[in-house]
Amino acid sequence: MKGAEVIAEILKREGTEFLSCYPRNPVIEPCAAIDIRPILCRQERVGVGIADGYSRIKRGKRNGVFAAQAGPGIENAFPGIAQAYSENVPLLVISGGLPLARQYVRPVFRAAEVYRAVTKWSALAHNVQELPDLMRRGYHAMRSGKPGPVLIEVPDEVFDAEFNGPLDYRPVPVQRTAPDPAAVKKAVEMLLAAKHPLLWAGQGVHYAEAGDRLAALAEMLPAPVVATNPGKSAIPDSHPLALGSATRSRSKAFADFMKKSDVVMAIGSSLTITNFGPSVPPGKTIIHSTNDASDINKDYRADHAVVGDAGLVIDALIAEVSKQKGPGGGNALASLKEEVAAGKKAWLDEWAKFLNSDEMPLNQYRVIRDMMRTLDRDNVIITHDSGSPREQMIPFWETTAPGSYMGWGKSTQLGYGLGITMGAKLAAPKRLCINVMGDAAIGMTGMDIETAARNRIAILTVVFNNGVMGAERDVLKISDAKYGAMTVGGNYTKVAEGLNVAAARVEKPAAIVGAIKDAVAVTEKGAPFLLEFVVKEGRDFSRYT
């Protein structure tokens, strides 16, 4: 058994279903030989995105894997790995490597060294016998504590070397940390003493698959729930205590309840300050729960901390609330639900003219409204892309099932949504997986819709084509006035059809619903579809403080 076969066998034992990849990498062929399906991307950053989306939807219990060529291949993967690192996504990258004797000869690209800044752990394999240990360490890094990408660089002589002896490797379990009972007791005392407690849900709730329990905790206290960008759908937005999530844009109810709160408990969140997520207003008492102690007091002063896995923390909180809180409280819960419902309704009434617009070019919010009314949202996994679609989708797309939205935005690379949607579809083939992107985003990664067609990955790509980089208007005033710098254009339906993807272009409001139904019908037959909406520039964003 050669080194490449050792890696392939370990991937098989770890439950790897497919290998996102771009040749040449010596692990591709031995993986195919043992029925690990190779999915060749058009661009390495999208290949990483495919592994990313798979890991997200499998909640890190299985991990997406990407294999890249030494040198230019792994160099071109940097954007995807950096994005995954910013979002704490546990995926594995197997990089080819140049000979060990050349590792320190300029200008050789030393992947394990270069990627150390944007991986949870990276390593260079020096001999074939250490491969099982390196793989075990890599999987443990992905499946313990705060997750993140792992990279293992394997030079050709290690891939080609014969492995001596039997392969002693067992799959690595997920490791979870339970909270300190004393810390839980104090947190509950603080929550129950608060006049206006608020729960803040991060993506750790997704990985713990604890959305239903978080909703139960919210009802016990009672407290409304807000979510971070990647935490969106931790509990469904349709839940009567859910206030949705935030990027720069958010619902007015989100802003109002955040302002009103006195104690904020963040669960499964690093509380990292980012331009594309919510922030905690000054003067709040903060209880910070995360699975990584280094997050505590990083960006916000924590008045109290509970370190542990989000699911185990929520279970402990529920048990402690049951001890400390007596029976009753139904009136408080009913009153809070009414207050949340009134806040949501007032905000939606304010935005009704956009959601119900018959204007042409189309209003993006009308398209989002019709998508929500037409699709079975319980069966949907959806994501935005960077730029205006993120600002339009995050506040207004109302999720109806936990874990049905993939939010991202600590890094905001245009085009990243396409790859993670393909990965989501591979992880959940019976779900309708949708990415909503603008024309700037499809310009970055759009060729990879052919990857979806070639591999029968039946995703739905929605393109808001407004012919302009609308999000940049404030910073390109002179450039645009003198040189038309913001203008981007194209007919993406024709592009899609040229790449073997069925597509439709929609320009009239009355055609929106029918086009959505037709697109879904194609995906149900196992093929991808691109749905292009000709929309207005669209600079109306739901921004409240």
XYZ file of C-alpha atoms in Angstrom:
545
model
C 0.000 0.000 0.000
C 1.447 3.315 -1.092
C 1.052 6.618 0.713
C -1.748 7.818 -1.555
C -3.640 4.586 -0.899
C -3.146 4.988 2.850
C -4.772 8.416 2.735
C -7.618 7.119 0.555
C -8.298 4.240 2.944
C -8.354 6.586 5.934
C -10.777 8.884 4.130
C -12.983 5.875 3.455
C -12.948 4.838 7.107
C -13.877 8.405 8.073
C -17.025 8.172 5.959
C -15.877 10.341 3.056
C -18.506 10.141 0.309
C -16.798 12.231 -2.361
C -13.515 14.025 -2.992
C -13.745 17.599 -4.205
C -10.599 18.037 -6.248
C -8.627 19.371 -9.160
C -5.778 17.381 -10.733
C -3.074 16.570 -10.377
C -3.124 15.055 -6.933
C -2.056 11.415 -6.431
C -4.877 10.693 -3.951
C -7.654 11.134 -6.550
C -7.206 7.784 -8.328
C -6.936 5.546 -5.236
C -10.018 7.279 -3.826
C -11.959 6.520 -7.010
C -10.746 2.911 -6.848
C -12.489 2.445 -3.482
C -15.678 4.273 -4.524
C -14.970 7.740 -3.173
C -16.424 9.799 -5.981
C -14.147 12.498 -7.438
C -15.886 15.817 -8.137
C -13.625 17.964 -10.273
C -14.253 21.679 -9.965
C -13.408 24.404 -12.474
C -11.621 26.545 -9.900
C -9.944 25.500 -6.670
C -11.669 28.090 -4.468
C -15.019 26.632 -5.505
C -13.726 23.126 -4.818
C -12.938 24.194 -1.268
C -16.422 25.729 -1.073
C -17.977 22.378 -1.992
C -16.140 20.733 0.910
C -17.181 23.655 3.124
C -20.917 23.361 2.400
C -20.835 19.618 2.984
C -19.163 20.036 6.383
C -21.679 22.712 7.395
C -24.730 20.596 6.651
C -23.177 17.462 8.172
C -22.502 19.658 11.245
C -18.847 18.632 11.344
C -19.671 15.006 12.140
C -18.472 14.200 8.641
C -15.993 16.445 6.917
C -15.706 17.641 3.356
C -12.338 16.982 1.728
C -10.572 18.910 -1.032
C -7.451 17.712 -2.874
C -5.239 20.131 -4.797
C -2.163 19.986 -6.964
C 1.180 21.121 -5.534
C 2.157 24.668 -6.453
C -0.457 26.482 -8.565
C -3.393 24.345 -7.451
C -2.985 24.887 -3.744
C -2.018 28.519 -4.363
C -5.342 29.046 -6.133
C -7.233 27.458 -3.229
C -6.232 30.200 -0.799
C -9.456 32.273 -1.007
C -11.636 29.273 -0.207
C -9.540 28.126 2.734
C -9.311 31.674 4.111
C -13.105 31.968 3.888
C -13.586 28.635 5.665
C -11.156 29.718 8.384
C -13.029 32.957 8.974
C -16.242 30.930 9.350
C -14.706 28.137 11.508
C -15.666 25.389 9.054
C -14.048 21.975 9.674
C -12.862 20.754 6.281
C -9.767 18.822 5.234
C -7.379 19.887 2.481
C -4.938 17.325 1.057
C -2.317 19.294 -0.816
C 0.327 17.923 -3.096
C 3.823 19.032 -2.226
C 7.112 19.438 -4.023
C 10.014 17.160 -2.992
C 11.261 17.554 0.561
C 14.697 18.463 -0.722
C 13.175 21.504 -2.458
C 10.991 22.715 0.413
C 13.281 25.552 1.415
C 14.513 26.528 -2.030
C 13.067 29.806 -3.228
C 10.456 30.242 -4.761
C 8.916 26.884 -3.819
C 5.397 27.318 -2.387
C 5.364 25.564 0.996
C 1.665 25.041 1.572
C 1.797 23.854 5.193
C 3.834 26.913 6.128
C 1.873 29.465 4.087
C -1.531 28.212 5.241
C -0.692 28.179 8.937
C -2.344 31.594 9.334
C -5.682 30.447 7.874
C -6.022 26.883 9.161
C -6.691 25.467 12.585
C -3.805 23.089 11.995
C -1.436 22.383 9.110
C 1.370 19.893 8.657
C 3.941 18.662 6.146
C 4.298 14.888 5.793
C 7.965 13.850 5.862
C 7.538 10.085 5.485
C 4.828 7.606 4.647
C 4.778 5.984 8.095
C 3.544 9.169 9.775
C 0.498 9.564 7.527
C -1.952 7.781 9.892
C -0.804 9.967 12.792
C -1.107 13.142 10.742
C -4.589 12.212 9.565
C -5.674 11.357 13.105
C -4.398 14.702 14.405
C -6.106 16.495 11.557
C -9.490 14.891 12.189
C -9.177 15.511 15.908
C -8.487 19.202 15.229
C -11.607 19.409 13.084
C -13.806 17.577 15.574
C -12.823 19.160 18.886
C -13.201 22.661 20.297
C -13.744 25.486 17.858
C -13.743 23.910 14.378
C -11.713 25.061 11.422
C -9.983 23.885 8.254
C -6.997 21.533 8.376
C -4.313 21.177 5.695
C -1.884 18.298 5.205
C 0.811 18.772 2.552
C 2.104 15.526 1.069
C 5.185 15.533 -1.202
C 5.245 13.160 -4.152
C 7.851 10.865 -2.586
C 5.519 10.343 0.425
C 2.523 9.655 -1.826
C 4.608 7.103 -3.760
C 6.376 5.380 -0.863
C 5.351 1.913 0.331
C 3.709 1.795 3.747
C 5.146 -0.896 6.015
C 2.857 -3.012 8.185
C -0.914 -3.033 8.683
C -2.848 0.247 8.709
C -3.913 0.822 12.312
C -6.454 3.638 12.061
C -9.850 4.134 13.689
C -12.254 7.009 12.926
C -11.881 9.992 15.243
C -14.930 10.837 17.382
C -16.348 14.309 17.943
C -15.194 15.657 21.306
C -17.541 17.931 23.278
C -16.928 19.885 26.479
C -19.585 20.185 29.176
C -19.932 23.465 31.109
C -19.046 24.116 34.745
C -22.261 23.590 36.778
C -21.442 26.600 38.962
C -21.100 28.814 35.889
C -24.441 27.539 34.578
C -26.140 28.232 37.919
C -24.890 31.820 37.963
C -25.885 32.378 34.319
C -29.440 31.274 35.062
C -29.589 33.498 38.142
C -28.588 36.460 35.971
C -31.101 35.593 33.231
C -33.992 35.152 35.647
C -33.131 38.392 37.465
C -33.065 40.363 34.214
C -36.009 42.539 33.231
C -35.429 42.013 29.528
C -33.154 39.025 28.851
C -32.206 38.226 25.259
C -30.625 35.092 23.760
C -28.021 35.512 21.004
C -27.518 32.403 18.838
C -24.317 31.688 16.935
C -23.476 28.937 14.490
C -22.347 26.713 17.358
C -26.047 25.991 17.805
C -26.072 24.563 14.266
C -23.084 22.301 14.877
C -24.640 21.104 18.138
C -27.978 20.550 16.345
C -29.578 22.252 19.324
C -32.098 24.579 17.697
C -35.165 22.891 19.166
C -33.627 22.973 22.654
C -32.689 26.644 22.263
C -36.301 27.417 21.395
C -37.420 25.508 24.481
C -35.008 27.513 26.653
C -36.297 30.770 25.184
C -39.866 29.824 26.078
C -38.922 28.793 29.606
C -37.231 32.100 30.500
C -38.976 33.660 28.435
C -36.634 35.613 26.155
C -36.546 36.592 22.488
C -33.828 35.138 20.268
C -31.574 36.953 17.819
C -29.004 35.247 15.607
C -25.692 36.118 14.080
C -25.208 36.001 10.314
C -23.879 32.376 10.401
C -26.322 31.582 13.197
C -29.392 32.404 11.081
C -32.011 29.624 11.403
C -30.532 28.415 14.717
C -34.214 28.496 15.553
C -36.652 29.110 12.700
C -37.317 32.776 11.967
C -40.998 31.841 12.004
C -40.816 30.931 15.717
C -42.876 33.400 17.787
C -39.803 34.409 19.844
C -37.376 34.674 16.912
C -36.222 38.133 15.812
C -34.124 36.877 12.893
C -30.485 37.583 12.209
C -28.424 40.556 11.170
C -25.691 41.661 8.857
C -25.473 45.407 8.290
C -29.199 45.076 7.651
C -31.723 43.742 10.158
C -35.388 43.968 11.019
C -36.570 46.894 13.088
C -37.809 44.425 15.691
C -34.274 42.994 15.950
C -32.874 46.468 16.623
C -35.656 47.443 19.040
C -35.397 44.326 21.215
C -31.600 44.494 21.216
C -31.811 48.099 22.416
C -34.365 47.194 25.086
C -32.457 44.206 26.473
C -30.511 44.423 29.724
C -28.865 40.966 29.797
C -27.631 39.333 26.583
C -26.564 35.696 26.648
C -24.592 34.610 23.584
C -24.566 30.858 22.966
C -22.377 29.132 20.386
C -20.918 32.451 19.279
C -17.415 33.906 19.360
C -18.903 37.415 19.663
C -16.356 38.524 17.092
C -16.871 42.090 15.921
C -17.475 42.091 12.170
C -18.880 44.537 9.638
C -21.362 41.912 8.476
C -22.955 40.768 11.700
C -24.776 42.170 14.724
C -23.072 44.001 17.553
C -23.897 44.249 21.239
C -24.865 47.822 22.161
C -22.980 49.482 25.012
C -24.270 49.087 28.540
C -25.522 45.513 28.281
C -24.677 42.781 30.775
C -23.071 40.030 28.694
C -23.059 36.317 29.454
C -20.771 34.692 26.914
C -20.959 30.971 26.161
C -18.566 29.503 23.604
C -16.607 26.276 23.183
C -13.320 28.191 22.988
C -12.160 30.061 26.082
C -9.956 32.332 23.958
C -13.159 33.989 22.645
C -14.029 35.231 26.132
C -13.154 38.915 26.610
C -11.726 39.065 23.097
C -13.949 41.801 21.635
C -16.470 42.392 24.432
C -15.993 42.414 28.181
C -17.866 39.413 29.523
C -19.698 39.884 32.810
C -19.939 36.106 33.063
C -18.765 33.173 30.943
C -19.881 29.603 30.363
C -17.415 27.536 28.341
C -18.715 24.444 26.601
C -20.432 22.857 23.616
C -23.557 24.828 22.715
C -25.817 21.791 22.963
C -24.496 20.707 26.359
C -24.692 24.297 27.628
C -28.315 24.631 26.530
C -29.208 21.288 28.145
C -27.606 22.433 31.398
C -29.375 25.799 31.248
C -32.759 24.129 30.731
C -32.178 21.839 33.711
C -31.062 24.753 35.910
C -33.963 26.986 34.877
C -36.305 24.154 35.861
C -34.693 24.116 39.322
C -34.627 27.868 39.904
C -37.874 28.946 38.315
C -41.181 27.988 39.836
C -44.299 27.021 37.892
C -46.321 29.560 35.969
C -45.041 32.335 33.780
C -47.463 31.615 30.982
C -48.713 35.177 30.913
C -45.184 36.545 30.497
C -44.532 34.176 27.595
C -47.798 35.023 25.875
C -47.180 38.740 26.338
C -43.665 38.474 24.907
C -44.898 36.526 21.885
C -47.484 39.224 21.226
C -44.850 41.932 21.499
C -42.526 40.117 19.066
C -45.372 39.516 16.613
C -46.383 43.177 16.748
C -42.819 44.279 16.137
C -42.432 41.975 13.145
C -45.748 43.059 11.665
C -44.986 46.764 12.003
C -41.646 46.277 10.243
C -43.113 44.186 7.428
C -45.920 46.717 6.966
C -43.257 49.386 6.541
C -41.574 47.316 3.818
C -44.767 46.101 2.107
C -44.368 48.523 -0.781
C -41.087 46.798 -1.696
C -42.240 43.227 -1.036
C -45.406 43.747 -3.108
C -43.869 45.923 -5.817
C -44.930 45.472 -9.453
C -42.158 47.711 -10.759
C -39.822 46.904 -13.636
C -36.950 46.227 -13.510
C -38.001 43.856 -10.771
C -37.656 44.687 -7.112
C -35.428 42.142 -5.342
C -37.765 42.051 -2.352
C -40.690 41.067 -4.580
C -38.640 38.138 -5.858
C -37.755 37.097 -2.287
C -41.427 37.351 -1.296
C -42.546 35.173 -4.191
C -39.816 32.624 -3.499
C -40.971 32.330 0.112
C -44.608 31.940 -0.919
C -43.876 29.400 -3.645
C -41.221 27.129 -2.128
C -41.572 24.531 0.611
C -39.212 26.312 2.991
C -39.159 23.338 5.372
C -37.296 21.479 2.613
C -34.998 24.320 1.539
C -31.350 25.017 2.345
C -30.493 28.481 1.098
C -27.630 30.963 1.202
C -26.958 34.505 0.114
C -23.856 35.739 -1.641
C -21.691 38.698 -0.791
C -22.889 42.235 -1.451
C -26.481 43.365 -1.882
C -28.035 39.853 -1.895
C -26.704 39.310 1.621
C -28.280 42.559 2.817
C -31.599 41.711 1.150
C -31.802 38.050 2.156
C -30.663 38.046 5.783
C -33.504 40.201 7.166
C -36.321 39.154 4.841
C -35.886 35.439 4.154
C -37.984 33.869 6.905
C -36.728 30.371 7.654
C -39.268 27.805 8.840
C -36.898 24.989 9.842
C -33.761 24.990 11.989
C -30.473 24.743 10.103
C -32.020 25.695 6.770
C -29.912 28.793 6.078
C -26.151 28.968 5.534
C -25.042 32.406 6.653
C -21.495 33.641 6.169
C -19.763 36.963 6.260
C -16.691 37.358 8.479
C -14.934 37.245 5.135
C -17.160 38.275 2.248
C -15.798 36.844 -0.976
C -18.001 37.350 -3.991
C -19.131 34.050 -5.455
C -18.557 31.844 -2.422
C -22.199 30.813 -2.158
C -22.097 28.676 -5.312
C -19.606 26.150 -3.955
C -21.151 25.797 -0.518
C -24.568 25.221 -2.096
C -23.193 22.346 -4.168
C -21.669 20.924 -0.980
C -24.976 21.294 0.839
C -26.774 19.400 -1.934
C -24.235 16.580 -1.722
C -24.799 16.435 2.036
C -28.607 16.618 1.791
C -29.608 15.343 -1.674
C -33.343 15.406 -0.939
C -33.354 19.092 -0.014
C -33.791 21.977 -2.460
C -30.484 23.848 -2.205
C -30.423 27.442 -3.429
C -27.781 30.133 -3.739
C -28.838 33.723 -4.365
C -26.106 35.770 -6.007
C -25.646 39.053 -7.800
C -24.074 39.660 -11.172
C -20.751 40.621 -9.576
C -20.686 37.309 -7.677
C -21.473 35.134 -10.671
C -18.685 36.911 -12.496
C -16.250 35.524 -9.920
C -17.229 31.846 -9.883
C -20.000 31.343 -12.419
C -18.110 28.903 -14.637
C -18.530 26.310 -11.905
C -22.233 25.958 -12.586
C -20.890 23.578 -15.231
C -19.467 21.523 -12.340
C -23.018 21.170 -11.045
C -24.283 20.104 -14.477
C -21.469 17.624 -15.145
C -21.855 15.992 -11.734
C -25.670 16.134 -11.616
C -25.681 18.314 -8.515
C -29.216 19.643 -8.764
C -28.914 23.083 -7.183
C -30.940 26.185 -7.980
C -28.878 29.307 -8.659
C -30.798 32.582 -8.476
C -29.076 35.592 -10.061
C -30.148 39.151 -9.334
C -28.917 40.896 -12.482
C -28.970 44.646 -11.977
C -26.065 45.387 -14.328
C -24.175 47.363 -11.722
C -21.959 46.940 -8.665
C -24.615 48.666 -6.572
C -22.977 48.083 -3.196
C -19.966 50.145 -4.301
C -21.792 53.308 -5.369
C -20.667 55.261 -2.312
C -16.973 54.625 -2.989
C -16.873 54.860 -6.800
C -18.681 58.128 -7.470
C -15.966 59.812 -9.558
C -14.854 56.565 -11.173
C -18.371 55.782 -12.266
C -19.258 59.298 -13.362
C -16.149 59.633 -15.539
C -15.589 56.058 -16.695
C -18.698 53.987 -15.919
C -16.581 51.845 -13.594
C -19.542 50.309 -11.746
C -21.279 48.907 -14.795
C -21.189 45.144 -15.202
C -23.357 43.323 -17.678
C -24.318 40.092 -19.273
C -27.037 37.646 -20.063
C -26.425 34.880 -17.556
C -29.177 32.703 -18.970
C -27.160 32.392 -22.158
C -24.005 31.744 -20.164
C -25.730 28.963 -18.245
C -27.135 27.347 -21.361
C -23.650 27.393 -22.877
C -22.455 25.480 -19.819
C -25.179 22.808 -20.101
C -27.368 24.266 -17.349
C -31.057 24.874 -18.002
C -31.963 28.504 -17.362
C -34.662 31.162 -17.607
C -34.588 34.952 -17.646
C -37.438 36.764 -15.890
C -38.263 40.421 -16.451
C -41.958 40.774 -15.473
C -43.476 40.402 -11.981
C -46.275 38.172 -13.230
C -43.721 35.640 -14.491
C -41.826 35.193 -11.209
C -43.892 32.432 -9.590
C -44.212 30.326 -12.728
C -40.475 30.534 -13.367
C -39.728 29.413 -9.810
C -42.018 26.401 -10.174
C -40.447 25.448 -13.508
C -36.939 25.735 -12.024
C -37.802 23.534 -9.065
C -39.295 20.923 -11.394
C -35.973 20.669 -13.233
C -33.999 20.245 -9.999
C -36.388 17.514 -8.902
C -35.343 15.568 -12.003
C -31.709 15.747 -10.897
C -30.327 18.694 -12.871
C -29.264 22.211 -11.845
C -31.114 25.328 -12.935
C -30.168 29.001 -13.187
C -32.937 31.525 -12.681
C -31.983 35.046 -13.726
C -34.060 38.000 -12.571
C -33.562 41.363 -14.248
C -33.758 43.645 -11.229
C -33.383 47.291 -10.279
C -30.166 48.551 -8.732
C -31.768 48.082 -5.342
C -30.191 50.257 -2.675
C -33.051 50.104 -0.183
C -31.748 48.179 2.820
C -33.404 47.437 6.164
C -30.982 49.263 8.427
C -31.972 50.155 11.963
C -29.906 50.841 15.049
